[in-house]
Amino acid sequence: MRGSRGAPTPHRHGGVRCQTIGSTVSEPTVTVELKTIVELCKTRGIIFPTAEIYGGVRSTWDYGPLGVELKENVKRQWWRTMVQLRDDVVGMEQAILGPTEVWQASGHLANFSDPLVECASCHQRFREDHLRETQLGGERVEGTLTCPACGKQELGDPKNFNLMFKTNMGPIESSGSTVWMRPETAQGMFVNFPIVQRTSRKKPPFGIAQMGKSFRNEITPGNFVFRTREFEQMEMEYFVEPGTDEDWHQYWIDARMDWYADLGIRRENLRIREHEDDELSHYAKRTVDVEYYFPDASMGWSELEGLANRTDFDLKAHQEASGQDLTYFDQVAGERYHPYVIEPAAGATRATLAFLFDAYRVEEAPDAKGEMQSRTVLKLDPRLSPYKVAVLPLSKKDTLTPAAKEVFDIVKQRWMCEYDETQSIGRRYRRQDEIGTPYCVTVDFDSLEDRAVTVRDRDTMSQDRVAIDRLESYLIERLPGC
Ligand code: ATP
């Protein structure tokens, strides 16, 4: 969680303690610009401005047919790694609307704010810490800030602005009916700690995980889906015996770096950034961020995920405020204690953007006539690809339709697939490359005779002739984990 002394972003400067992990290459290799990704997302219907027919809402985005698959795959992989494959983590889902007491006890009402400055000339408002970082190179550096909108140096004194969205439950607006849209998913795991622990019969060390929407009234949203006011988080609270917390923290830092790398992000584009002491949130003993290198000048190294040792702050705070017992009783030792909490807190929408950046490649490849052409290809890990297989009848002729539909009926049972019979086959391959489909299956006139199809591999562009009867097992072998 960000406090009023929260971490400024982006982190593009020296002087911070950083390390890339598990790689001998230290220079980031990602070069694509944000505007290229935004354009691709719009032209292919991945992510686009919300309600654009009415002019849109600033920095609010909708996910189209491909975007919703991609984002859900990111979340599915997180859940698989963090919950399904472990015997020490269970899941839950908390309501988005919650009472004032939760956010009072958690410290959000008092601390969940950003320093805001207003320009006396054009009246636009900005995050002071971001302006300090981009214009002066650091939070504590003295100097006069310039309004990025009108260029005047008439910015006022910073005022703290609370980032939570408030609304009313029921027909009467009063202080008693106030509810808040959660600004993070983490508090759901703390307030439900006793019931989830008891009913799942877990003992520390164990975790509770949750994914879902969070809302922050960000002063300066932007950089596409990197910072929005409505976004999705994937958070896990790992409850451990005090004294074992530092080792578990390191364990989760390593595990989370491995997760991004295993799903295809090149190690040299990832790094760990250690929070300085004066940057730590009020509850944290140690925090590190997993950062990704977004090459745009306004982004640079930017946080994908925060990993905090939250100590026993949250359980104690909610115990004090609610009067309920939030301790764990260790029957063997005969002791009662508040577990310490290690929190890997990731953004699903922000991670989706990073996966898009890292997968985007422009390559030279021969076309059907053997002439070199540039092709855009999203080299997404197949587990993240929106469609795993595209079924493409060579021509739109009715004679091919039954065989092509038969193939589609086989593959769609197991994977998200697309059936596409419009345009030339070359253009259809290019489209599938651009949206990251790992395999294209072409049904041609020979298929009617030999009951076989041509399977094209996105990355190598090599083609195999495969019997329709063997197609499913051929693809299962090549799409592990999908
Ligand atoms: P930042 O410093 O970028 O504002 P934060 O430190 O406040 O982020 P956390 O409270 O640690 O973020 O939230 C955990 C994760 O949730 C972040 O690492 C990020 O991936 C995601 N996240 C937080 N705020 C936003 C937002 N406004 N838009 C998209 N994702 C977000």
Short mmCIF file of C-alpha atoms and ligand atoms in Angstrom, two decimals:
data_model
loop_
_atom_site.label_atom_id
_atom_site.label_comp_id
_atom_site.label_asym_id
_atom_site.label_seq_id
_atom_site.Cartn_x
_atom_site.Cartn_y
_atom_site.Cartn_z
CA MET A 1 0.00 0.00 0.00
CA ARG A 2 1.13 3.48 -0.72
CA GLY A 3 1.25 5.90 2.20
CA SER A 4 1.53 9.67 2.02
CA ARG A 5 5.28 9.16 1.63
CA GLY A 6 4.59 6.57 -1.04
CA ALA A 7 7.06 5.51 -3.68
CA PRO A 8 7.26 7.89 -6.59
CA THR A 9 7.13 6.35 -10.03
CA PRO A 10 8.77 5.97 -12.47
CA HIS A 11 12.13 4.83 -11.09
CA ARG A 12 14.46 5.74 -13.86
CA HIS A 13 17.35 7.13 -11.90
CA GLY A 14 20.49 5.84 -10.32
CA GLY A 15 21.02 5.76 -6.58
CA VAL A 16 18.40 3.08 -5.89
CA ARG A 17 19.35 -0.41 -4.80
CA CYS A 18 18.44 -2.67 -7.68
CA GLN A 19 19.41 -6.03 -9.04
CA THR A 20 18.45 -8.03 -12.07
CA ILE A 21 18.18 -11.63 -11.04
CA GLY A 22 19.40 -14.82 -12.64
CA SER A 23 20.83 -13.08 -15.68
CA THR A 24 24.27 -12.07 -16.84
CA VAL A 25 22.78 -9.51 -19.23
CA SER A 26 22.03 -6.23 -17.50
CA GLU A 27 20.82 -4.03 -20.38
CA PRO A 28 17.07 -4.25 -20.99
CA THR A 29 16.19 -5.63 -24.42
CA VAL A 30 12.65 -4.34 -24.86
CA THR A 31 12.41 -1.55 -27.44
CA VAL A 32 8.78 -1.25 -28.50
CA GLU A 33 7.10 2.07 -27.73
CA LEU A 34 3.91 2.41 -25.75
CA LYS A 35 2.08 4.04 -28.68
CA THR A 36 2.76 0.94 -30.81
CA ILE A 37 1.22 -1.32 -28.17
CA VAL A 38 -1.78 1.02 -27.79
CA GLU A 39 -2.27 1.00 -31.56
CA LEU A 40 -2.02 -2.80 -31.80
CA CYS A 41 -4.50 -3.17 -28.95
CA LYS A 42 -6.97 -0.88 -30.69
CA THR A 43 -6.67 -2.30 -34.20
CA ARG A 44 -6.95 -5.87 -32.99
CA GLY A 45 -9.69 -5.25 -30.41
CA ILE A 46 -7.57 -6.17 -27.41
CA ILE A 47 -7.98 -3.04 -25.25
CA PHE A 48 -9.65 0.25 -26.25
CA PRO A 49 -11.10 3.39 -24.62
CA THR A 50 -14.31 2.87 -22.70
CA ALA A 51 -17.54 4.14 -24.30
CA GLU A 52 -15.61 5.71 -27.16
CA ILE A 53 -18.80 6.46 -29.09
CA TYR A 54 -19.44 9.10 -26.40
CA GLY A 55 -15.86 10.36 -26.41
CA GLY A 56 -14.60 7.93 -23.76
CA VAL A 57 -13.72 8.51 -20.12
CA ARG A 58 -10.18 9.65 -19.42
CA SER A 59 -7.80 6.73 -18.84
CA THR A 60 -10.56 4.15 -18.58
CA TRP A 61 -10.29 1.11 -20.80
CA ASP A 62 -12.43 -1.77 -22.00
CA TYR A 63 -11.10 -5.22 -22.84
CA GLY A 64 -12.29 -6.69 -26.13
CA PRO A 65 -12.58 -10.36 -27.18
CA LEU A 66 -8.81 -10.89 -27.21
CA GLY A 67 -8.02 -8.62 -24.24
CA VAL A 68 -10.40 -10.39 -21.91
CA GLU A 69 -8.87 -13.76 -22.83
CA LEU A 70 -5.32 -12.45 -22.35
CA LYS A 71 -6.07 -10.84 -18.98
CA GLU A 72 -7.98 -13.88 -17.76
CA ASN A 73 -5.03 -16.09 -18.79
CA VAL A 74 -2.65 -13.90 -16.76
CA LYS A 75 -4.96 -14.28 -13.77
CA ARG A 76 -5.44 -18.00 -14.37
CA GLN A 77 -1.67 -18.56 -14.40
CA TRP A 78 -1.28 -16.56 -11.20
CA TRP A 79 -4.01 -18.60 -9.49
CA ARG A 80 -2.50 -21.85 -10.77
CA THR A 81 0.94 -20.98 -9.40
CA MET A 82 -0.18 -19.34 -6.19
CA VAL A 83 -3.15 -21.55 -5.21
CA GLN A 84 -3.71 -24.65 -7.36
CA LEU A 85 -0.17 -26.02 -7.30
CA ARG A 86 0.33 -25.41 -3.57
CA ASP A 87 -1.07 -27.12 -0.53
CA ASP A 88 -0.42 -24.11 1.71
CA VAL A 89 -2.48 -21.40 -0.03
CA VAL A 90 -6.26 -21.09 -0.31
CA GLY A 91 -8.37 -18.60 -2.24
CA MET A 92 -11.19 -16.22 -1.40
CA GLU A 93 -13.19 -13.35 -2.85
CA GLN A 94 -14.22 -10.32 -0.88
CA ALA A 95 -16.99 -7.85 -1.72
CA ILE A 96 -15.79 -4.69 -3.45
CA LEU A 97 -17.93 -2.40 -1.26
CA GLY A 98 -16.86 -2.30 2.36
CA PRO A 99 -17.63 -0.41 5.58
CA THR A 100 -15.69 2.56 6.96
CA GLU A 101 -14.37 0.54 9.92
CA VAL A 102 -12.19 -1.65 7.70
CA TRP A 103 -10.45 1.32 6.10
CA GLN A 104 -10.12 3.19 9.35
CA ALA A 105 -8.38 0.26 11.03
CA SER A 106 -6.16 -0.46 8.01
CA GLY A 107 -4.87 3.11 7.98
CA HIS A 108 -6.25 3.90 4.52
CA LEU A 109 -8.52 6.72 5.65
CA ALA A 110 -5.60 8.48 7.30
CA ASN A 111 -2.72 7.55 5.01
CA PHE A 112 -3.87 6.46 1.59
CA SER A 113 -3.17 9.72 -0.10
CA ASP A 114 -0.91 11.35 -2.64
CA PRO A 115 0.55 14.88 -2.51
CA LEU A 116 -1.41 17.00 -4.99
CA VAL A 117 -0.40 20.38 -6.44
CA GLU A 118 -2.69 22.70 -8.38
CA CYS A 119 -1.53 25.14 -11.05
CA ALA A 120 -2.79 28.65 -10.22
CA SER A 121 -2.86 29.50 -13.92
CA CYS A 122 -4.60 26.56 -15.65
CA HIS A 123 -6.04 24.87 -12.51
CA GLN A 124 -4.90 21.41 -13.51
CA ARG A 125 -3.76 19.13 -10.71
CA PHE A 126 -0.71 16.85 -10.60
CA ARG A 127 1.08 14.47 -8.27
CA GLU A 128 3.85 16.50 -6.70
CA ASP A 129 6.12 13.48 -6.13
CA HIS A 130 5.89 12.50 -9.82
CA LEU A 131 6.73 16.05 -10.96
CA ARG A 132 9.66 16.16 -8.54
CA GLU A 133 10.93 12.84 -9.88
CA THR A 134 10.61 13.73 -13.57
CA GLN A 135 11.64 17.40 -13.39
CA LEU A 136 14.15 17.50 -10.54
CA GLY A 137 15.30 13.89 -10.38
CA GLY A 138 14.19 13.04 -6.87
CA GLU A 139 11.71 13.49 -4.05
CA ARG A 140 13.97 15.44 -1.76
CA VAL A 141 15.57 17.74 -4.35
CA GLU A 142 14.80 21.48 -4.03
CA GLY A 143 13.75 23.49 -7.10
CA THR A 144 10.78 25.11 -8.79
CA LEU A 145 8.32 22.82 -10.48
CA THR A 146 6.79 23.63 -13.85
CA CYS A 147 3.17 22.91 -14.77
CA PRO A 148 3.33 20.15 -17.44
CA ALA A 149 0.05 21.43 -18.95
CA CYS A 150 0.66 25.17 -19.42
CA GLY A 151 4.39 25.51 -18.69
CA LYS A 152 3.94 28.19 -15.98
CA GLN A 153 5.73 27.98 -12.64
CA GLU A 154 2.65 28.66 -10.54
CA LEU A 155 2.09 25.38 -8.76
CA GLY A 156 0.70 25.76 -5.24
CA ASP A 157 1.69 23.97 -2.03
CA PRO A 158 1.07 20.20 -1.99
CA LYS A 159 -2.12 18.98 -0.30
CA ASN A 160 -2.81 15.38 0.59
CA PHE A 161 -5.60 13.88 -1.49
CA ASN A 162 -7.20 10.61 -0.36
CA LEU A 163 -7.46 8.14 -3.23
CA MET A 164 -10.48 6.11 -2.11
CA PHE A 165 -13.83 6.19 -3.91
CA LYS A 166 -16.74 6.72 -1.53
CA THR A 167 -20.41 5.94 -2.20
CA ASN A 168 -23.66 5.27 -0.34
CA MET A 169 -25.44 2.01 0.30
CA GLY A 170 -29.24 2.21 0.12
CA PRO A 171 -31.62 5.07 -0.63
CA ILE A 172 -30.58 7.47 2.14
CA GLU A 173 -27.33 9.38 1.96
CA SER A 174 -25.92 9.76 5.46
CA SER A 175 -22.65 9.12 7.23
CA GLY A 176 -24.12 5.80 8.38
CA SER A 177 -24.68 4.64 4.80
CA THR A 178 -21.17 5.43 3.55
CA VAL A 179 -19.31 2.54 1.95
CA TRP A 180 -15.97 2.48 0.16
CA MET A 181 -14.82 0.79 -3.00
CA ARG A 182 -11.79 -1.20 -1.99
CA PRO A 183 -8.47 0.36 -3.04
CA GLU A 184 -6.71 -3.00 -2.63
CA THR A 185 -7.74 -6.61 -2.17
CA ALA A 186 -5.41 -7.29 0.77
CA GLN A 187 -7.73 -6.22 3.60
CA GLY A 188 -10.19 -8.99 2.66
CA MET A 189 -7.62 -11.56 3.76
CA PHE A 190 -6.97 -9.85 7.10
CA VAL A 191 -10.56 -9.32 8.16
CA ASN A 192 -11.44 -12.88 7.15
CA PHE A 193 -8.30 -14.44 8.61
CA PRO A 194 -10.01 -16.36 11.47
CA ILE A 195 -12.85 -17.88 9.43
CA VAL A 196 -10.65 -18.85 6.47
CA GLN A 197 -7.95 -20.28 8.76
CA ARG A 198 -10.48 -22.25 10.81
CA THR A 199 -12.52 -23.61 7.92
CA SER A 200 -9.55 -24.48 5.71
CA ARG A 201 -7.72 -25.96 8.73
CA LYS A 202 -4.42 -24.39 7.66
CA LYS A 203 -1.56 -23.68 10.03
CA PRO A 204 1.16 -21.06 9.52
CA PRO A 205 2.98 -20.92 7.22
CA PHE A 206 -0.05 -20.61 4.95
CA GLY A 207 -1.53 -18.06 2.59
CA ILE A 208 -4.84 -16.61 1.44
CA ALA A 209 -5.04 -15.36 -2.14
CA GLN A 210 -7.47 -13.12 -3.97
CA MET A 211 -7.77 -11.57 -7.43
CA GLY A 212 -10.16 -8.86 -8.51
CA LYS A 213 -10.97 -5.24 -9.10
CA SER A 214 -9.62 -2.41 -6.99
CA PHE A 215 -10.32 1.29 -7.31
CA ARG A 216 -8.09 4.31 -6.70
CA ASN A 217 -8.94 7.86 -7.61
CA GLU A 218 -5.46 8.38 -9.06
CA ILE A 219 -4.56 12.03 -9.61
CA THR A 220 -2.56 11.32 -12.72
CA PRO A 221 -3.63 8.07 -14.31
CA GLY A 222 -1.99 7.28 -17.63
CA ASN A 223 0.43 5.26 -19.69
CA PHE A 224 -2.45 3.18 -21.03
CA VAL A 225 -3.45 0.45 -18.53
CA PHE A 226 -0.31 0.95 -16.44
CA ARG A 227 -2.11 3.32 -14.06
CA THR A 228 -5.89 3.46 -14.11
CA ARG A 229 -8.56 4.29 -11.57
CA GLU A 230 -10.20 0.91 -11.92
CA PHE A 231 -7.78 -1.99 -12.20
CA GLU A 232 -7.28 -5.59 -11.17
CA GLN A 233 -4.99 -6.95 -8.51
CA MET A 234 -3.65 -10.38 -7.63
CA GLU A 235 -2.62 -10.43 -3.99
CA MET A 236 -1.65 -13.10 -1.51
CA GLU A 237 -1.15 -12.73 2.24
CA TYR A 238 1.20 -15.38 3.60
CA PHE A 239 0.89 -15.85 7.38
CA VAL A 240 4.06 -17.03 9.12
CA GLU A 241 5.45 -17.49 12.61
CA PRO A 242 7.32 -14.35 13.77
CA GLY A 243 11.05 -14.95 13.40
CA THR A 244 10.62 -16.89 10.15
CA ASP A 245 9.33 -13.82 8.27
CA GLU A 246 12.61 -12.64 6.74
CA ASP A 247 13.35 -16.02 5.15
CA TRP A 248 9.82 -16.33 3.82
CA HIS A 249 10.03 -12.81 2.39
CA GLN A 250 13.12 -13.76 0.41
CA TYR A 251 11.44 -17.00 -0.69
CA TRP A 252 8.50 -15.09 -2.17
CA ILE A 253 10.72 -12.46 -3.84
CA ASP A 254 12.54 -15.24 -5.71
CA ALA A 255 9.32 -17.13 -6.48
CA ARG A 256 7.62 -14.08 -7.95
CA MET A 257 10.57 -13.17 -10.17
CA ASP A 258 10.54 -16.75 -11.44
CA TRP A 259 6.81 -16.51 -12.21
CA TYR A 260 7.26 -13.59 -14.63
CA ALA A 261 10.32 -15.20 -16.24
CA ASP A 262 8.64 -18.60 -16.58
CA LEU A 263 5.77 -16.93 -18.44
CA GLY A 264 8.15 -15.41 -20.94
CA ILE A 265 9.39 -12.06 -19.65
CA ARG A 266 13.08 -11.81 -20.44
CA ARG A 267 15.12 -11.67 -17.23
CA GLU A 268 17.10 -8.62 -18.32
CA ASN A 269 13.85 -6.62 -18.46
CA LEU A 270 13.04 -7.43 -14.83
CA ARG A 271 14.71 -6.22 -11.69
CA ILE A 272 14.20 -6.08 -7.95
CA ARG A 273 14.22 -2.65 -6.31
CA GLU A 274 14.70 -2.40 -2.58
CA HIS A 275 12.67 0.33 -0.83
CA GLU A 276 14.78 2.82 1.10
CA ASP A 277 13.99 3.13 4.83
CA ASP A 278 12.30 6.53 4.46
CA GLU A 279 10.12 5.17 1.66
CA LEU A 280 8.67 2.23 3.60
CA SER A 281 4.94 2.25 4.35
CA HIS A 282 3.96 2.60 7.99
CA TYR A 283 3.39 -1.16 8.40
CA ALA A 284 6.39 -2.52 6.52
CA LYS A 285 9.61 -4.00 7.88
CA ARG A 286 11.05 -4.46 4.37
CA THR A 287 9.56 -3.95 0.90
CA VAL A 288 10.90 -4.67 -2.55
CA ASP A 289 9.31 -4.04 -5.92
CA VAL A 290 9.53 -6.24 -8.97
CA GLU A 291 10.11 -3.73 -11.76
CA TYR A 292 9.82 -4.05 -15.53
CA TYR A 293 11.64 -1.89 -18.04
CA PHE A 294 9.10 -0.01 -20.15
CA PRO A 295 11.27 1.80 -22.70
CA ASP A 296 9.05 4.88 -22.95
CA ALA A 297 10.73 7.97 -21.55
CA SER A 298 7.85 8.66 -19.18
CA MET A 299 7.95 5.13 -17.75
CA GLY A 300 11.36 3.45 -17.59
CA TRP A 301 11.81 0.96 -14.78
CA SER A 302 8.35 0.77 -13.19
CA GLU A 303 6.70 -1.34 -10.51
CA LEU A 304 4.86 -4.50 -11.51
CA GLU A 305 4.49 -5.94 -8.05
CA GLY A 306 5.29 -5.01 -4.46
CA LEU A 307 6.52 -7.59 -1.95
CA ALA A 308 6.18 -6.40 1.62
CA ASN A 309 6.89 -7.84 5.03
CA ARG A 310 3.80 -6.34 6.69
CA THR A 311 4.69 -7.74 10.14
CA ASP A 312 1.68 -8.27 12.43
CA PHE A 313 0.43 -4.73 11.82
CA ASP A 314 -2.83 -5.58 10.03
CA LEU A 315 -4.05 -8.41 12.24
CA LYS A 316 -3.31 -6.39 15.38
CA ALA A 317 -4.97 -3.25 13.96
CA HIS A 318 -8.16 -5.13 13.02
CA GLN A 319 -8.20 -6.96 16.37
CA GLU A 320 -7.99 -3.68 18.22
CA ALA A 321 -10.68 -2.02 16.09
CA SER A 322 -13.13 -4.93 15.95
CA GLY A 323 -12.60 -6.40 19.41
CA GLN A 324 -12.35 -9.85 17.79
CA ASP A 325 -9.51 -12.27 18.44
CA LEU A 326 -7.28 -12.43 15.34
CA THR A 327 -4.51 -14.56 16.85
CA TYR A 328 -3.49 -18.06 15.87
CA PHE A 329 -3.26 -20.74 18.56
CA ASP A 330 -0.32 -23.10 18.08
CA GLN A 331 -1.53 -26.29 19.79
CA VAL A 332 1.88 -27.98 19.83
CA ALA A 333 3.70 -25.09 21.48
CA GLY A 334 0.62 -24.12 23.51
CA GLU A 335 1.12 -20.53 22.33
CA ARG A 336 -1.12 -17.85 20.89
CA TYR A 337 0.39 -15.27 18.52
CA HIS A 338 -0.34 -12.84 15.70
CA PRO A 339 1.30 -14.24 12.57
CA TYR A 340 3.58 -12.00 10.53
CA VAL A 341 2.45 -11.43 6.95
CA ILE A 342 4.45 -11.58 3.73
CA GLU A 343 2.53 -10.00 0.85
CA PRO A 344 3.23 -10.44 -2.87
CA ALA A 345 0.88 -7.78 -4.37
CA ALA A 346 0.69 -7.75 -8.16
CA GLY A 347 -1.44 -5.92 -10.70
CA ALA A 348 -3.23 -8.13 -13.24
CA THR A 349 -3.86 -5.30 -15.68
CA ARG A 350 -0.34 -3.91 -15.28
CA ALA A 351 1.19 -7.37 -15.73
CA THR A 352 -0.92 -7.85 -18.89
CA LEU A 353 0.71 -4.70 -20.30
CA ALA A 354 4.20 -5.98 -19.43
CA PHE A 355 3.50 -9.34 -21.11
CA LEU A 356 2.35 -7.48 -24.24
CA PHE A 357 5.50 -5.34 -24.27
CA ASP A 358 7.84 -8.28 -23.84
CA ALA A 359 6.11 -10.43 -26.45
CA TYR A 360 6.04 -7.79 -29.20
CA ARG A 361 8.57 -8.45 -32.00
CA VAL A 362 9.00 -7.29 -35.57
CA GLU A 363 10.90 -9.83 -37.65
CA GLU A 364 12.01 -10.31 -41.23
CA ALA A 365 10.43 -13.41 -42.75
CA PRO A 366 9.95 -14.76 -46.29
CA ASP A 367 6.44 -14.51 -47.76
CA ALA A 368 4.76 -17.15 -49.96
CA LYS A 369 6.93 -16.04 -52.93
CA GLY A 370 10.10 -16.23 -50.85
CA GLU A 371 10.49 -12.44 -50.62
CA MET A 372 11.55 -11.02 -47.28
CA GLN A 373 8.80 -9.11 -45.51
CA SER A 374 8.59 -7.73 -42.01
CA ARG A 375 6.09 -9.49 -39.80
CA THR A 376 4.79 -8.44 -36.41
CA VAL A 377 4.50 -11.31 -34.01
CA LEU A 378 3.36 -11.45 -30.40
CA LYS A 379 5.59 -14.16 -28.95
CA LEU A 380 3.33 -14.71 -25.96
CA ASP A 381 3.81 -17.84 -23.93
CA PRO A 382 1.01 -20.10 -25.28
CA ARG A 383 -0.49 -20.25 -21.78
CA LEU A 384 -1.20 -16.51 -22.13
CA SER A 385 -2.20 -16.40 -25.79
CA PRO A 386 -5.86 -15.40 -26.25
CA TYR A 387 -6.38 -18.15 -28.84
CA LYS A 388 -4.29 -21.30 -28.81
CA VAL A 389 -5.33 -22.48 -32.26
CA ALA A 390 -6.80 -20.84 -35.38
CA VAL A 391 -8.64 -23.04 -37.84
CA LEU A 392 -8.30 -21.63 -41.34
CA PRO A 393 -9.97 -23.25 -44.37
CA LEU A 394 -7.72 -22.45 -47.34
CA SER A 395 -10.59 -20.96 -49.28
CA LYS A 396 -14.15 -19.93 -48.51
CA LYS A 397 -15.51 -22.61 -50.86
CA ASP A 398 -18.39 -24.57 -49.36
CA THR A 399 -16.62 -27.84 -50.10
CA LEU A 400 -14.04 -27.10 -47.38
CA THR A 401 -16.48 -25.93 -44.72
CA PRO A 402 -17.59 -29.32 -43.30
CA ALA A 403 -14.01 -30.59 -42.84
CA ALA A 404 -12.87 -27.25 -41.36
CA LYS A 405 -15.84 -27.17 -38.96
CA GLU A 406 -15.07 -30.75 -37.95
CA VAL A 407 -11.52 -29.70 -37.04
CA PHE A 408 -12.82 -26.64 -35.16
CA ASP A 409 -15.27 -28.83 -33.22
CA ILE A 410 -12.37 -31.02 -32.08
CA VAL A 411 -9.98 -28.28 -30.93
CA LYS A 412 -12.56 -25.95 -29.36
CA GLN A 413 -13.43 -28.57 -26.74
CA ARG A 414 -10.03 -28.12 -25.13
CA TRP A 415 -8.79 -24.62 -26.04
CA MET A 416 -10.01 -21.12 -26.96
CA CYS A 417 -9.78 -21.24 -30.74
CA GLU A 418 -10.75 -19.05 -33.65
CA TYR A 419 -12.44 -20.08 -36.88
CA ASP A 420 -11.55 -17.66 -39.68
CA GLU A 421 -12.32 -18.05 -43.36
CA THR A 422 -12.10 -14.46 -44.61
CA GLN A 423 -9.17 -12.92 -46.56
CA SER A 424 -6.13 -14.57 -48.12
CA ILE A 425 -4.33 -17.24 -46.12
CA GLY A 426 -1.21 -15.03 -45.92
CA ARG A 427 -3.17 -12.18 -44.34
CA ARG A 428 -4.85 -14.58 -41.93
CA TYR A 429 -1.47 -15.96 -40.82
CA ARG A 430 -0.24 -12.40 -40.27
CA ARG A 431 -3.27 -11.57 -38.17
CA GLN A 432 -2.78 -14.67 -36.02
CA ASP A 433 0.93 -13.83 -35.60
CA GLU A 434 0.00 -10.34 -34.45
CA ILE A 435 -2.41 -11.62 -31.81
CA GLY A 436 -0.02 -14.32 -30.61
CA THR A 437 -1.85 -17.51 -31.69
CA PRO A 438 0.74 -20.30 -31.37
CA TYR A 439 -0.77 -22.66 -33.97
CA CYS A 440 -2.69 -22.20 -37.22
CA VAL A 441 -4.41 -25.25 -38.67
CA THR A 442 -5.11 -25.01 -42.39
CA VAL A 443 -7.71 -27.21 -44.04
CA ASP A 444 -7.10 -27.49 -47.81
CA PHE A 445 -8.51 -29.48 -50.72
CA ASP A 446 -6.08 -32.36 -50.06
CA SER A 447 -7.58 -32.62 -46.56
CA LEU A 448 -10.73 -33.97 -48.17
CA GLU A 449 -8.67 -36.84 -49.63
CA ASP A 450 -5.96 -37.56 -47.03
CA ARG A 451 -7.88 -36.51 -43.86
CA ALA A 452 -4.87 -34.44 -42.78
CA VAL A 453 -4.27 -30.73 -42.12
CA THR A 454 -1.29 -28.36 -42.16
CA VAL A 455 -0.21 -27.05 -38.76
CA ARG A 456 1.90 -23.87 -38.78
CA ASP A 457 4.05 -22.91 -35.79
CA ARG A 458 3.90 -19.17 -34.98
CA ASP A 459 7.53 -18.81 -33.90
CA THR A 460 9.40 -21.00 -36.39
CA MET A 461 6.78 -20.73 -39.17
CA SER A 462 7.54 -24.38 -39.92
CA GLN A 463 4.63 -26.47 -41.15
CA ASP A 464 3.70 -30.08 -40.37
CA ARG A 465 1.13 -32.25 -42.09
CA VAL A 466 -0.89 -33.92 -39.35
CA ALA A 467 -3.71 -36.48 -39.59
CA ILE A 468 -6.99 -35.06 -38.25
CA ASP A 469 -7.24 -38.09 -35.95
CA ARG A 470 -3.85 -37.21 -34.44
CA LEU A 471 -4.34 -33.44 -34.32
CA GLU A 472 -5.49 -33.22 -30.72
CA SER A 473 -2.59 -35.25 -29.30
CA TYR A 474 -0.14 -33.35 -31.58
CA LEU A 475 -1.33 -30.04 -30.11
CA ILE A 476 -1.54 -31.31 -26.51
CA GLU A 477 2.17 -32.16 -26.72
CA ARG A 478 2.98 -28.66 -27.96
CA LEU A 479 0.70 -26.68 -25.64
CA PRO A 480 1.72 -27.84 -22.17
CA GLY A 481 -0.21 -26.19 -19.35
CA CYS A 482 -2.83 -24.75 -21.73
P1 ATP B 1 2.30 2.72 -7.61
O1 ATP B 1 3.49 3.13 -6.80
O2 ATP B 1 2.62 2.37 -9.03
O3 ATP B 1 1.15 3.66 -7.49
P2 ATP B 1 1.57 1.07 -5.41
O4 ATP B 1 2.91 0.86 -4.75
O5 ATP B 1 0.66 2.04 -4.84
O6 ATP B 1 1.78 1.35 -6.99
P3 ATP B 1 0.41 -1.36 -4.44
O7 ATP B 1 -0.49 -0.69 -3.49
O8 ATP B 1 1.63 -2.06 -3.89
O9 ATP B 1 0.86 -0.34 -5.59
O10 ATP B 1 -0.45 -2.35 -5.33
C1 ATP B 1 0.03 -3.59 -5.81
C2 ATP B 1 0.03 -3.62 -7.32
O11 ATP B 1 -1.24 -3.22 -7.85
C3 ATP B 1 1.02 -2.68 -7.99
O12 ATP B 1 2.33 -3.23 -8.01
C4 ATP B 1 0.45 -2.55 -9.37
O13 ATP B 1 0.81 -3.65 -10.19
C5 ATP B 1 -1.04 -2.61 -9.11
N1 ATP B 1 -1.60 -1.24 -9.12
C6 ATP B 1 -1.62 -0.37 -8.09
N2 ATP B 1 -2.22 0.79 -8.46
C7 ATP B 1 -2.59 0.62 -9.76
C8 ATP B 1 -3.27 1.46 -10.71
N3 ATP B 1 -3.72 2.66 -10.39
N4 ATP B 1 -3.47 0.96 -11.95
C9 ATP B 1 -3.06 -0.28 -12.30
N5 ATP B 1 -2.42 -1.12 -11.44
C10 ATP B 1 -2.19 -0.67 -10.19
#
